[in-house]
Amino acid sequence: MTTPRGRASSAPGPVDVERLLADPGTGILVCCGAGGVGKTTTAAALALRAAESGRRVVVLTIDPARRLAQSLGLTELDNTPRPVPGVGAESGGSLDAMMLDMKRTFDEVVLAHSTPEKAEQILANPFYQVVSSSFAGTQEYMAMEKLGQLRAEAERDGSWDLVVVDTPPSRSALDFLDAPKRLGSFLDGRFIRLLMGPARAGGRAGLRVFSFGANLAATTMSRVLGTQLLTDVQTFVAALDTMFGGFRERADVTYALLQDPTTSFVVVATPERDAMREAAYFVERLTSERMPLAGVVVNRVQTLAAPALTAARAAAAAEQLDEVAASARTERRTRGRRASDRGASPDVADSPRQTAALLRLHADLAAAAARHEGHVRRFAAGHPGIPMSTVPAAPTDIHDLDGLRTVAGALGG
Amino acid sequence: LAAASADEEAVTARVRADLASVGVRAAARPVAGLLDQARAHVARVALERDLGDEVAALGLPRVDLAALAEGVEQGGIAVLAGELAEQGLR
């Protein structure tokens, strides 16, 4: 490759998916964007396309829609990549898919970073059980962690040459990037220090004053929270603290991996203001963090099957046809229930009304199409040089391999 | 609109005649496009209905909120709140 990814010429056009996926230098693809924009579908489509062009791919999905999961052979949430049957046989590629199990991934990290007794203590801790399954940012962190693991596995035994990751359905697309730091600062934070005070400072003379303050805080908190919970929290944090280095270190390694030239980000959006704004933040953030951006994918863009007919023209014609239909009805009524009239097919009599409905639908779609195009254009104008692909809105949800192939085809422009 | 999938040629001819009667000159292709759009819409509505049935099968109270083309800004939230209240959610 002669030009660095993400810095194409002034009129970059669509994301060069073909080149991106064929490039052996692409080792990790991260699909990110706001919640509900089709990240999982995009990740699956890219992974499938790569597998069918000869790559050995593993795709990490997070919370896929049920039918999509089934089509990828993901029937259980077991954190294990499994082959998607019948993919890539002709090209020599392969596709494995997995669903992230956040809790299990957290457990694995704990097991890997502490002694067996300590691990057991942590895993049994009620506070840990809550944090590992619901703490804000845990899912993002665990997705990062899993990405690191898959990558390490791929390098160790050469099972995959491309890892495609979906990112959690966060409120903000940036959460994924911030997860390692956030977990770090949580463990490093004042609240935790305060809790740690009595558990850790006990017996150290120099810290007696602090310890007194911390004890006071702890006493107050135990009154509010209940002694058992506080004890659980303290035990948990004390245990976690011993692996803190491990956590932070791994987070740093994963973060560095994201800056690696073999990594490419695909920012996913829908042609709506909020999603496009998230995409813009993400693009800017990736640039400032020097993370390689392959381009932006805009999903669910309304396209028209009769583009020449404008919304206004269609709406006006629909109104006229409604008048025709109304006067035809009146006429039928005034002519009464003559026998000859009964023979007429109701379909034909209803024709103007139905055609009006077609036109009205077209007017709505044309308005949506214009709005979508406006969002895409504004984004492109605000972010020159960034490749951008649009995927037409499908009438129903994408839930099988053929649907994913169609999406992948559209991605390539 | 389900009738739109009936007899392709006859329907196309009728739609073209209707369009011509109000001064829209349309070739066969745009008319086919209009019909494709209608079919896609029918599929969409059918899917929504099927999924709606799944929700109904749960036997829980249900309210429907309209899609907001412009997103939740500029009063969108208030519109949704109004709809919720109208449908009896207090």
Short mmCIF file of C-alpha atoms in Angstrom, two decimals:
data_model
loop_
_atom_site.label_atom_id
_atom_site.label_comp_id
_atom_site.label_asym_id
_atom_site.label_seq_id
_atom_site.Cartn_x
_atom_site.Cartn_y
_atom_site.Cartn_z
CA MET A 1 0.00 0.00 0.00
CA THR A 2 1.39 3.35 -0.98
CA THR A 3 -0.78 5.78 0.92
CA PRO A 4 -1.55 5.50 4.60
CA ARG A 5 -5.10 4.47 5.31
CA GLY A 6 -7.49 7.26 6.09
CA ARG A 7 -5.54 9.88 4.24
CA ALA A 8 -6.81 9.51 0.74
CA SER A 9 -6.93 12.21 -1.91
CA SER A 10 -9.27 15.18 -1.74
CA ALA A 11 -12.23 13.30 -3.21
CA PRO A 12 -11.94 10.03 -1.35
CA GLY A 13 -15.24 8.40 -2.34
CA PRO A 14 -16.38 5.23 -0.66
CA VAL A 15 -14.32 3.18 1.77
CA ASP A 16 -12.05 0.91 -0.25
CA VAL A 17 -13.32 -2.22 1.45
CA GLU A 18 -11.78 -4.53 -1.13
CA ARG A 19 -8.30 -3.17 -0.58
CA LEU A 20 -8.73 -2.89 3.17
CA LEU A 21 -9.78 -6.51 3.52
CA ALA A 22 -7.29 -7.86 1.00
CA ASP A 23 -4.36 -6.05 2.61
CA PRO A 24 -2.52 -8.58 4.78
CA GLY A 25 -1.39 -5.58 6.82
CA THR A 26 -4.92 -5.20 8.12
CA GLY A 27 -4.98 -7.34 11.24
CA ILE A 28 -7.72 -5.72 13.30
CA LEU A 29 -10.88 -3.97 12.22
CA VAL A 30 -12.85 -2.10 14.86
CA CYS A 31 -16.41 -1.03 14.11
CA CYS A 32 -17.47 1.80 16.35
CA GLY A 33 -20.26 4.34 16.52
CA ALA A 34 -23.27 5.33 18.61
CA GLY A 35 -25.73 2.68 19.82
CA GLY A 36 -28.22 1.25 17.35
CA VAL A 37 -26.52 2.31 14.13
CA GLY A 38 -25.78 -1.18 12.85
CA LYS A 39 -22.27 -1.77 14.15
CA THR A 40 -22.82 -5.48 14.65
CA THR A 41 -24.26 -5.90 11.17
CA THR A 42 -21.42 -3.91 9.64
CA ALA A 43 -18.81 -5.91 11.54
CA ALA A 44 -20.43 -9.19 10.48
CA ALA A 45 -20.70 -8.04 6.86
CA LEU A 46 -17.05 -7.00 6.72
CA ALA A 47 -15.96 -10.24 8.38
CA LEU A 48 -18.00 -12.34 5.97
CA ARG A 49 -16.65 -10.49 2.96
CA ALA A 50 -13.09 -10.89 4.20
CA ALA A 51 -13.61 -14.61 4.81
CA GLU A 52 -15.06 -15.05 1.36
CA SER A 53 -12.07 -13.33 -0.16
CA GLY A 54 -9.70 -15.74 1.53
CA ARG A 55 -8.94 -14.30 4.97
CA ARG A 56 -9.14 -16.35 8.12
CA VAL A 57 -11.38 -14.17 10.21
CA VAL A 58 -12.77 -14.09 13.71
CA VAL A 59 -15.57 -11.64 14.46
CA LEU A 60 -16.33 -10.58 18.01
CA THR A 61 -19.94 -9.46 18.27
CA ILE A 62 -21.56 -7.78 21.20
CA ASP A 63 -25.23 -8.28 21.81
CA PRO A 64 -26.24 -9.17 18.23
CA ALA A 65 -29.90 -9.27 17.27
CA ARG A 66 -31.27 -12.76 17.79
CA ARG A 67 -31.84 -13.66 14.16
CA LEU A 68 -28.48 -12.30 13.05
CA ALA A 69 -26.80 -14.27 15.82
CA GLN A 70 -28.55 -17.43 14.66
CA SER A 71 -27.45 -16.92 11.09
CA LEU A 72 -23.86 -16.76 12.36
CA GLY A 73 -24.41 -19.95 14.30
CA LEU A 74 -24.25 -18.10 17.60
CA THR A 75 -26.78 -19.95 19.65
CA GLU A 76 -25.20 -19.49 23.03
CA LEU A 77 -23.28 -16.85 24.83
CA ASP A 78 -20.22 -18.87 25.69
CA ASN A 79 -17.33 -16.59 24.85
CA THR A 80 -15.88 -19.13 22.42
CA PRO A 81 -15.32 -18.43 18.73
CA ARG A 82 -17.07 -21.06 16.61
CA PRO A 83 -16.89 -21.57 12.85
CA VAL A 84 -19.76 -20.20 10.79
CA PRO A 85 -20.70 -23.17 8.62
CA GLY A 86 -20.30 -22.93 4.86
CA VAL A 87 -18.33 -19.70 4.71
CA GLY A 88 -15.17 -19.23 2.71
CA ALA A 89 -14.72 -22.86 1.62
CA GLU A 90 -14.13 -21.82 -1.99
CA SER A 91 -11.71 -19.02 -1.26
CA GLY A 92 -9.72 -20.86 1.38
CA GLY A 93 -10.87 -18.40 4.00
CA SER A 94 -12.85 -19.04 7.13
CA LEU A 95 -15.12 -17.20 9.52
CA ASP A 96 -15.39 -17.79 13.24
CA ALA A 97 -17.87 -15.82 15.26
CA MET A 98 -18.34 -15.25 18.95
CA MET A 99 -20.51 -13.27 21.29
CA LEU A 100 -18.87 -11.41 24.13
CA ASP A 101 -19.71 -12.69 27.59
CA MET A 102 -18.72 -9.75 29.71
CA LYS A 103 -18.86 -11.50 33.09
CA ARG A 104 -16.91 -14.51 31.93
CA THR A 105 -14.23 -12.34 30.38
CA PHE A 106 -13.88 -10.43 33.64
CA ASP A 107 -13.63 -13.73 35.53
CA GLU A 108 -10.89 -14.87 33.19
CA VAL A 109 -8.92 -11.71 33.81
CA VAL A 110 -9.23 -12.21 37.55
CA LEU A 111 -8.13 -15.82 37.28
CA ALA A 112 -5.18 -14.89 35.10
CA HIS A 113 -3.95 -12.20 37.44
CA SER A 114 -4.22 -13.53 40.93
CA THR A 115 -3.46 -16.58 42.96
CA PRO A 116 -6.14 -19.27 42.95
CA GLU A 117 -7.23 -18.55 46.56
CA LYS A 118 -7.43 -14.86 45.92
CA ALA A 119 -9.30 -15.36 42.67
CA GLU A 120 -11.83 -17.52 44.43
CA GLN A 121 -12.28 -14.85 47.08
CA ILE A 122 -12.86 -12.19 44.44
CA LEU A 123 -15.22 -14.23 42.28
CA ALA A 124 -17.37 -15.06 45.30
CA ASN A 125 -17.55 -11.45 46.40
CA PRO A 126 -21.05 -9.99 45.95
CA PHE A 127 -19.69 -6.58 45.06
CA TYR A 128 -17.52 -8.12 42.36
CA GLN A 129 -20.51 -9.92 40.97
CA VAL A 130 -22.32 -6.62 40.55
CA VAL A 131 -19.35 -4.71 39.17
CA SER A 132 -18.41 -7.44 36.70
CA SER A 133 -21.85 -7.54 35.19
CA SER A 134 -23.09 -4.00 35.38
CA PHE A 135 -20.45 -1.41 36.17
CA ALA A 136 -20.51 1.38 33.60
CA GLY A 137 -17.66 0.82 31.23
CA THR A 138 -17.11 -2.81 32.14
CA GLN A 139 -18.48 -4.00 28.84
CA GLU A 140 -16.23 -1.63 26.92
CA TYR A 141 -13.24 -2.70 28.94
CA MET A 142 -14.03 -6.37 28.48
CA ALA A 143 -14.48 -5.91 24.74
CA MET A 144 -10.99 -4.41 24.70
CA GLU A 145 -9.70 -7.24 26.83
CA LYS A 146 -11.24 -9.84 24.55
CA LEU A 147 -9.81 -8.12 21.51
CA GLY A 148 -6.36 -8.33 23.10
CA GLN A 149 -6.89 -12.02 23.86
CA LEU A 150 -8.10 -12.87 20.36
CA ARG A 151 -5.21 -11.01 18.84
CA ALA A 152 -2.72 -12.81 21.09
CA GLU A 153 -4.32 -16.14 20.26
CA ALA A 154 -4.21 -15.35 16.55
CA GLU A 155 -0.51 -14.56 16.78
CA ARG A 156 0.26 -17.54 18.96
CA ASP A 157 -1.27 -20.28 16.89
CA GLY A 158 -1.99 -18.56 13.61
CA SER A 159 -5.66 -19.43 13.75
CA TRP A 160 -6.79 -16.09 12.34
CA ASP A 161 -5.22 -13.36 10.27
CA LEU A 162 -7.99 -10.82 10.81
CA VAL A 163 -9.91 -9.90 13.93
CA VAL A 164 -13.09 -7.89 13.40
CA VAL A 165 -14.65 -6.35 16.50
CA ASP A 166 -17.97 -4.85 17.15
CA THR A 167 -18.09 -2.42 20.08
CA PRO A 168 -20.65 -2.23 22.90
CA PRO A 169 -23.91 -0.34 22.43
CA SER A 170 -22.76 2.58 24.53
CA ARG A 171 -24.43 5.89 24.90
CA SER A 172 -21.39 7.38 23.30
CA ALA A 173 -19.11 5.98 20.67
CA LEU A 174 -16.16 7.31 22.64
CA ASP A 175 -16.81 5.06 25.62
CA PHE A 176 -14.95 2.25 23.96
CA LEU A 177 -11.75 4.26 23.69
CA ASP A 178 -12.09 5.64 27.17
CA ALA A 179 -12.82 2.35 28.90
CA PRO A 180 -9.27 1.43 29.90
CA LYS A 181 -8.62 4.89 31.29
CA ARG A 182 -11.95 4.98 33.04
CA LEU A 183 -11.39 1.67 34.77
CA GLY A 184 -7.93 2.84 35.70
CA SER A 185 -9.18 6.05 37.19
CA PHE A 186 -11.96 4.22 38.97
CA LEU A 187 -9.42 1.98 40.67
CA ASP A 188 -7.21 4.96 41.27
CA GLY A 189 -9.98 7.28 42.32
CA ARG A 190 -10.57 9.08 45.55
CA PHE A 191 -13.64 7.04 46.41
CA ILE A 192 -11.66 3.84 46.18
CA ARG A 193 -8.74 5.36 48.13
CA LEU A 194 -11.14 6.31 50.85
CA LEU A 195 -12.55 2.81 50.98
CA MET A 196 -9.11 1.33 50.88
CA GLY A 197 -7.94 3.44 53.77
CA PRO A 198 -8.81 1.12 56.64
CA ALA A 199 -8.15 -2.06 54.74
CA ARG A 200 -4.72 -1.10 53.58
CA ALA A 201 -3.37 1.52 55.93
CA GLY A 202 -3.97 -0.45 59.10
CA GLY A 203 -0.74 -0.95 61.04
CA ARG A 204 1.30 1.59 59.18
CA ALA A 205 2.28 4.25 61.66
CA GLY A 206 2.87 7.03 59.18
CA LEU A 207 -0.66 6.77 57.92
CA ARG A 208 -2.45 6.90 61.20
CA VAL A 209 -3.92 10.31 60.73
CA PHE A 210 -5.15 9.50 57.27
CA SER A 211 -6.35 6.19 58.56
CA PHE A 212 -8.32 7.92 61.25
CA GLY A 213 -10.00 10.11 58.65
CA ALA A 214 -10.63 7.17 56.40
CA ASN A 215 -12.04 5.18 59.28
CA LEU A 216 -14.39 7.99 60.06
CA ALA A 217 -15.48 8.06 56.44
CA ALA A 218 -15.85 4.32 56.47
CA THR A 219 -17.94 4.42 59.61
CA THR A 220 -20.20 7.02 58.06
CA MET A 221 -20.50 5.01 54.87
CA SER A 222 -21.21 1.81 56.69
CA ARG A 223 -24.04 3.58 58.45
CA VAL A 224 -25.44 4.64 55.11
CA LEU A 225 -24.70 1.57 53.06
CA GLY A 226 -24.79 -1.14 55.67
CA THR A 227 -21.73 -2.82 57.16
CA GLN A 228 -21.89 -5.94 55.03
CA LEU A 229 -21.87 -4.09 51.74
CA LEU A 230 -18.99 -1.92 52.82
CA THR A 231 -17.01 -4.94 53.93
CA ASP A 232 -17.72 -6.56 50.58
CA VAL A 233 -16.58 -3.49 48.74
CA GLN A 234 -13.42 -3.24 50.79
CA THR A 235 -12.57 -6.88 50.32
CA PHE A 236 -13.21 -6.59 46.63
CA VAL A 237 -11.14 -3.49 46.18
CA ALA A 238 -8.30 -4.84 48.30
CA ALA A 239 -8.25 -7.97 46.17
CA LEU A 240 -8.58 -6.07 42.93
CA ASP A 241 -5.84 -3.75 44.02
CA THR A 242 -3.33 -6.55 43.95
CA MET A 243 -4.11 -7.12 40.29
CA PHE A 244 -4.33 -3.46 39.53
CA GLY A 245 -0.96 -3.43 37.85
CA GLY A 246 -2.06 -6.27 35.66
CA PHE A 247 -5.25 -4.54 34.68
CA ARG A 248 -3.66 -1.25 33.87
CA GLU A 249 -0.83 -2.87 32.02
CA ARG A 250 -3.16 -4.89 29.85
CA ALA A 251 -5.35 -1.88 29.18
CA ASP A 252 -2.27 0.01 28.06
CA VAL A 253 -1.21 -2.84 25.78
CA THR A 254 -4.66 -3.01 24.22
CA TYR A 255 -4.77 0.74 23.77
CA ALA A 256 -1.40 0.61 22.05
CA LEU A 257 -2.74 -2.15 19.84
CA LEU A 258 -5.46 0.21 18.69
CA GLN A 259 -2.80 2.68 17.59
CA ASP A 260 -0.97 -0.01 15.70
CA PRO A 261 -0.82 0.44 11.92
CA THR A 262 -2.36 -3.01 11.47
CA THR A 263 -5.52 -1.74 13.14
CA SER A 264 -8.20 0.09 11.22
CA PHE A 265 -11.30 1.76 12.54
CA VAL A 266 -14.57 1.85 10.72
CA VAL A 267 -16.88 4.49 12.14
CA VAL A 268 -20.51 3.51 11.72
CA ALA A 269 -23.44 5.94 11.70
CA THR A 270 -26.99 6.36 10.47
CA PRO A 271 -28.06 9.45 8.54
CA GLU A 272 -29.53 11.16 11.59
CA ARG A 273 -28.23 14.16 13.37
CA ASP A 274 -27.30 12.51 16.66
CA ALA A 275 -25.56 9.54 15.09
CA MET A 276 -23.67 11.72 12.61
CA ARG A 277 -22.53 13.98 15.42
CA GLU A 278 -21.22 10.97 17.35
CA ALA A 279 -19.45 9.85 14.19
CA ALA A 280 -17.88 13.29 13.84
CA TYR A 281 -16.61 13.21 17.44
CA PHE A 282 -15.20 9.79 16.88
CA VAL A 283 -13.45 10.72 13.65
CA GLU A 284 -11.89 13.74 15.34
CA ARG A 285 -10.89 11.69 18.34
CA LEU A 286 -9.28 8.98 16.22
CA THR A 287 -7.34 11.60 14.34
CA SER A 288 -6.07 13.24 17.52
CA GLU A 289 -5.12 9.87 19.01
CA ARG A 290 -3.38 8.91 15.77
CA MET A 291 -5.53 5.85 15.34
CA PRO A 292 -5.96 4.65 11.76
CA LEU A 293 -9.38 5.41 10.31
CA ALA A 294 -10.47 3.36 7.31
CA GLY A 295 -13.56 5.46 6.79
CA VAL A 296 -17.14 6.11 7.73
CA VAL A 297 -20.06 3.83 6.95
CA VAL A 298 -23.51 5.36 6.92
CA ASN A 299 -26.16 2.67 7.28
CA ARG A 300 -29.86 2.73 6.48
CA VAL A 301 -29.71 5.49 3.90
CA GLN A 302 -33.06 5.84 2.16
CA THR A 303 -32.77 5.31 -1.56
CA LEU A 304 -35.48 5.76 -4.18
CA ALA A 305 -36.54 3.30 -6.83
CA ALA A 306 -38.10 6.14 -8.83
CA PRO A 307 -35.61 8.96 -8.21
CA ALA A 308 -36.79 11.21 -11.06
CA LEU A 309 -40.10 11.95 -9.39
CA THR A 310 -39.75 14.68 -6.77
CA ALA A 311 -41.51 14.59 -3.42
CA ALA A 312 -43.48 17.74 -4.22
CA ARG A 313 -44.59 16.47 -7.62
CA ALA A 314 -45.63 13.12 -6.14
CA ALA A 315 -47.57 14.79 -3.33
CA ALA A 316 -49.38 17.10 -5.73
CA ALA A 317 -50.27 14.25 -8.08
CA ALA A 318 -51.50 12.17 -5.13
CA GLU A 319 -53.82 14.99 -4.14
CA GLN A 320 -55.20 15.26 -7.66
CA LEU A 321 -55.77 11.51 -7.83
CA ASP A 322 -57.58 11.63 -4.51
CA GLU A 323 -59.94 14.17 -6.02
CA VAL A 324 -60.45 11.90 -9.01
CA ALA A 325 -61.18 9.00 -6.68
CA ALA A 326 -63.56 11.09 -4.58
CA SER A 327 -65.56 12.30 -7.56
CA ALA A 328 -65.68 8.77 -8.97
CA ARG A 329 -67.15 7.63 -5.67
CA THR A 330 -69.74 10.37 -5.72
CA GLU A 331 -70.64 9.46 -9.26
CA ARG A 332 -71.05 5.82 -8.36
CA ARG A 333 -73.33 6.78 -5.51
CA THR A 334 -75.53 9.02 -7.64
CA ARG A 335 -75.79 6.38 -10.31
CA GLY A 336 -77.18 4.16 -7.64
CA ARG A 337 -76.98 0.42 -7.39
CA ARG A 338 -77.55 -0.33 -11.04
CA ALA A 339 -76.90 -3.91 -12.00
CA SER A 340 -74.33 -3.00 -14.64
CA ASP A 341 -72.20 -1.30 -12.00
CA ARG A 342 -71.83 -4.42 -9.90
CA GLY A 343 -69.79 -6.14 -12.58
CA ALA A 344 -66.96 -3.60 -12.34
CA SER A 345 -63.97 -4.88 -10.41
CA PRO A 346 -63.52 -2.99 -7.15
CA ASP A 347 -59.79 -3.06 -7.89
CA VAL A 348 -60.14 -0.96 -11.01
CA ALA A 349 -62.58 1.41 -9.37
CA ASP A 350 -60.09 1.86 -6.53
CA SER A 351 -57.14 2.37 -8.82
CA PRO A 352 -56.71 6.16 -8.47
CA ARG A 353 -56.82 5.87 -4.71
CA GLN A 354 -54.15 3.16 -4.73
CA THR A 355 -51.97 5.06 -7.12
CA ALA A 356 -52.31 8.07 -4.83
CA ALA A 357 -51.09 5.89 -1.97
CA LEU A 358 -48.07 4.85 -4.04
CA LEU A 359 -47.31 8.50 -4.69
CA ARG A 360 -47.74 9.49 -1.09
CA LEU A 361 -45.38 6.73 0.02
CA HIS A 362 -42.94 7.95 -2.58
CA ALA A 363 -43.23 11.51 -1.29
CA ASP A 364 -42.43 10.35 2.25
CA LEU A 365 -39.48 8.27 1.08
CA ALA A 366 -38.20 11.10 -1.10
CA ALA A 367 -38.32 13.46 1.86
CA ALA A 368 -36.40 10.97 3.98
CA ALA A 369 -33.91 10.41 1.16
CA ALA A 370 -33.32 14.15 0.85
CA ARG A 371 -32.84 14.50 4.60
CA HIS A 372 -30.40 11.58 4.67
CA GLU A 373 -28.45 12.92 1.74
CA GLY A 374 -28.21 16.27 3.50
CA HIS A 375 -26.68 14.66 6.59
CA VAL A 376 -24.21 12.69 4.52
CA ARG A 377 -23.23 15.76 2.47
CA ARG A 378 -22.76 17.97 5.51
CA PHE A 379 -20.57 15.35 7.13
CA ALA A 380 -18.49 14.94 4.00
CA ALA A 381 -18.06 18.69 3.70
CA GLY A 382 -17.01 18.96 7.33
CA HIS A 383 -14.59 16.05 7.08
CA PRO A 384 -12.87 16.27 3.73
CA GLY A 385 -10.59 13.42 2.79
CA ILE A 386 -12.41 10.79 4.82
CA PRO A 387 -13.72 7.89 2.76
CA MET A 388 -17.42 7.38 3.23
CA SER A 389 -19.72 4.56 2.17
CA THR A 390 -23.47 4.52 2.32
CA VAL A 391 -25.56 1.41 2.75
CA PRO A 392 -29.14 1.61 1.46
CA ALA A 393 -31.88 1.03 4.00
CA ALA A 394 -33.22 -2.51 3.71
CA PRO A 395 -37.00 -2.90 4.01
CA THR A 396 -36.61 -5.55 6.69
CA ASP A 397 -33.80 -6.36 9.10
CA ILE A 398 -30.60 -8.05 7.97
CA HIS A 399 -30.71 -11.52 9.41
CA ASP A 400 -28.92 -13.92 7.12
CA LEU A 401 -25.66 -14.37 5.26
CA ASP A 402 -27.15 -13.17 1.98
CA GLY A 403 -28.30 -10.00 3.68
CA LEU A 404 -24.79 -9.49 5.02
CA ARG A 405 -23.35 -10.05 1.54
CA THR A 406 -25.65 -7.34 0.19
CA VAL A 407 -24.46 -4.96 2.90
CA ALA A 408 -20.84 -5.81 2.20
CA GLY A 409 -21.43 -5.17 -1.49
CA ALA A 410 -22.84 -1.74 -0.74
CA LEU A 411 -19.91 -0.94 1.56
CA GLY A 412 -17.52 -1.24 -1.33
CA GLY A 413 -19.41 1.53 -3.15
CA LEU B 1 -51.27 -2.03 -1.40
CA ALA B 2 -51.09 -5.81 -1.16
CA ALA B 3 -52.84 -5.79 -4.53
CA ALA B 4 -49.70 -4.18 -5.92
CA SER B 5 -48.05 -7.56 -6.03
CA ALA B 6 -50.90 -9.10 -8.05
CA ASP B 7 -50.67 -8.84 -11.78
CA GLU B 8 -47.54 -6.87 -12.51
CA GLU B 9 -48.32 -5.75 -16.04
CA ALA B 10 -51.94 -4.86 -15.49
CA VAL B 11 -51.06 -2.93 -12.35
CA THR B 12 -48.26 -1.08 -14.11
CA ALA B 13 -50.59 -0.13 -16.94
CA ARG B 14 -53.23 1.12 -14.52
CA VAL B 15 -50.79 3.15 -12.48
CA ARG B 16 -49.40 4.68 -15.64
CA ALA B 17 -52.89 5.58 -16.78
CA ASP B 18 -53.67 7.12 -13.40
CA LEU B 19 -50.47 9.12 -13.47
CA ALA B 20 -51.12 10.27 -17.02
CA SER B 21 -54.61 11.41 -15.99
CA VAL B 22 -53.05 13.92 -13.60
CA GLY B 23 -50.31 14.97 -15.97
CA VAL B 24 -47.41 12.88 -14.70
CA ARG B 25 -45.70 11.26 -17.66
CA ALA B 26 -44.03 8.17 -16.33
CA ALA B 27 -42.22 5.47 -18.26
CA ALA B 28 -42.46 1.84 -17.22
CA ARG B 29 -39.31 2.00 -15.12
CA PRO B 30 -40.32 4.69 -12.61
CA VAL B 31 -43.67 2.96 -12.25
CA ALA B 32 -41.89 -0.30 -11.51
CA GLY B 33 -39.87 1.70 -8.99
CA LEU B 34 -43.01 2.97 -7.28
CA LEU B 35 -44.30 -0.58 -7.07
CA ASP B 36 -40.98 -1.84 -5.68
CA GLN B 37 -41.16 0.82 -3.01
CA ALA B 38 -44.66 -0.28 -2.17
CA ARG B 39 -43.58 -3.90 -1.89
CA ALA B 40 -40.72 -2.93 0.40
CA HIS B 41 -43.16 -0.95 2.49
CA VAL B 42 -45.55 -3.90 2.67
CA ALA B 43 -42.67 -6.12 3.83
CA ARG B 44 -41.72 -3.56 6.45
CA VAL B 45 -45.26 -3.24 7.75
CA ALA B 46 -45.66 -7.02 7.81
CA LEU B 47 -42.47 -7.34 9.83
CA GLU B 48 -43.64 -4.66 12.24
CA ARG B 49 -46.95 -6.48 12.60
CA ASP B 50 -45.28 -9.84 13.23
CA LEU B 51 -42.98 -8.37 15.84
CA GLY B 52 -45.95 -6.50 17.30
CA ASP B 53 -47.72 -9.84 17.65
CA GLU B 54 -44.71 -11.23 19.49
CA VAL B 55 -44.89 -8.32 21.89
CA ALA B 56 -48.65 -8.74 22.24
CA ALA B 57 -48.11 -12.42 23.08
CA LEU B 58 -46.26 -11.30 26.19
CA GLY B 59 -49.58 -10.01 27.44
CA LEU B 60 -48.12 -6.82 28.85
CA PRO B 61 -49.51 -3.31 28.47
CA ARG B 62 -48.06 -1.71 25.38
CA VAL B 63 -47.79 1.79 23.98
CA ASP B 64 -46.63 2.70 20.49
CA LEU B 65 -44.47 5.72 19.75
CA ALA B 66 -44.12 7.17 16.29
CA ALA B 67 -40.69 7.35 14.68
CA LEU B 68 -39.22 10.83 14.91
CA ALA B 69 -37.66 11.65 11.59
CA GLU B 70 -35.80 14.61 13.02
CA GLY B 71 -34.58 12.93 16.18
CA VAL B 72 -35.31 13.89 19.76
CA GLU B 73 -34.08 17.44 19.54
CA GLN B 74 -36.33 20.41 18.96
CA GLY B 75 -39.17 19.17 21.08
CA GLY B 76 -39.05 15.52 20.08
CA ILE B 77 -38.93 14.38 23.69
CA ALA B 78 -41.99 16.45 24.51
CA VAL B 79 -43.82 14.91 21.55
CA LEU B 80 -43.01 11.41 22.82
CA ALA B 81 -44.01 12.36 26.35
CA GLY B 82 -47.32 13.64 25.02
CA GLU B 83 -47.91 10.40 23.14
CA LEU B 84 -47.16 8.37 26.24
CA ALA B 85 -49.63 10.38 28.26
CA GLU B 86 -52.27 10.10 25.53
CA GLN B 87 -51.93 6.35 25.51
CA GLY B 88 -52.66 6.24 29.20
CA LEU B 89 -49.19 6.08 30.69
CA ARG B 90 -49.24 8.08 33.91
#
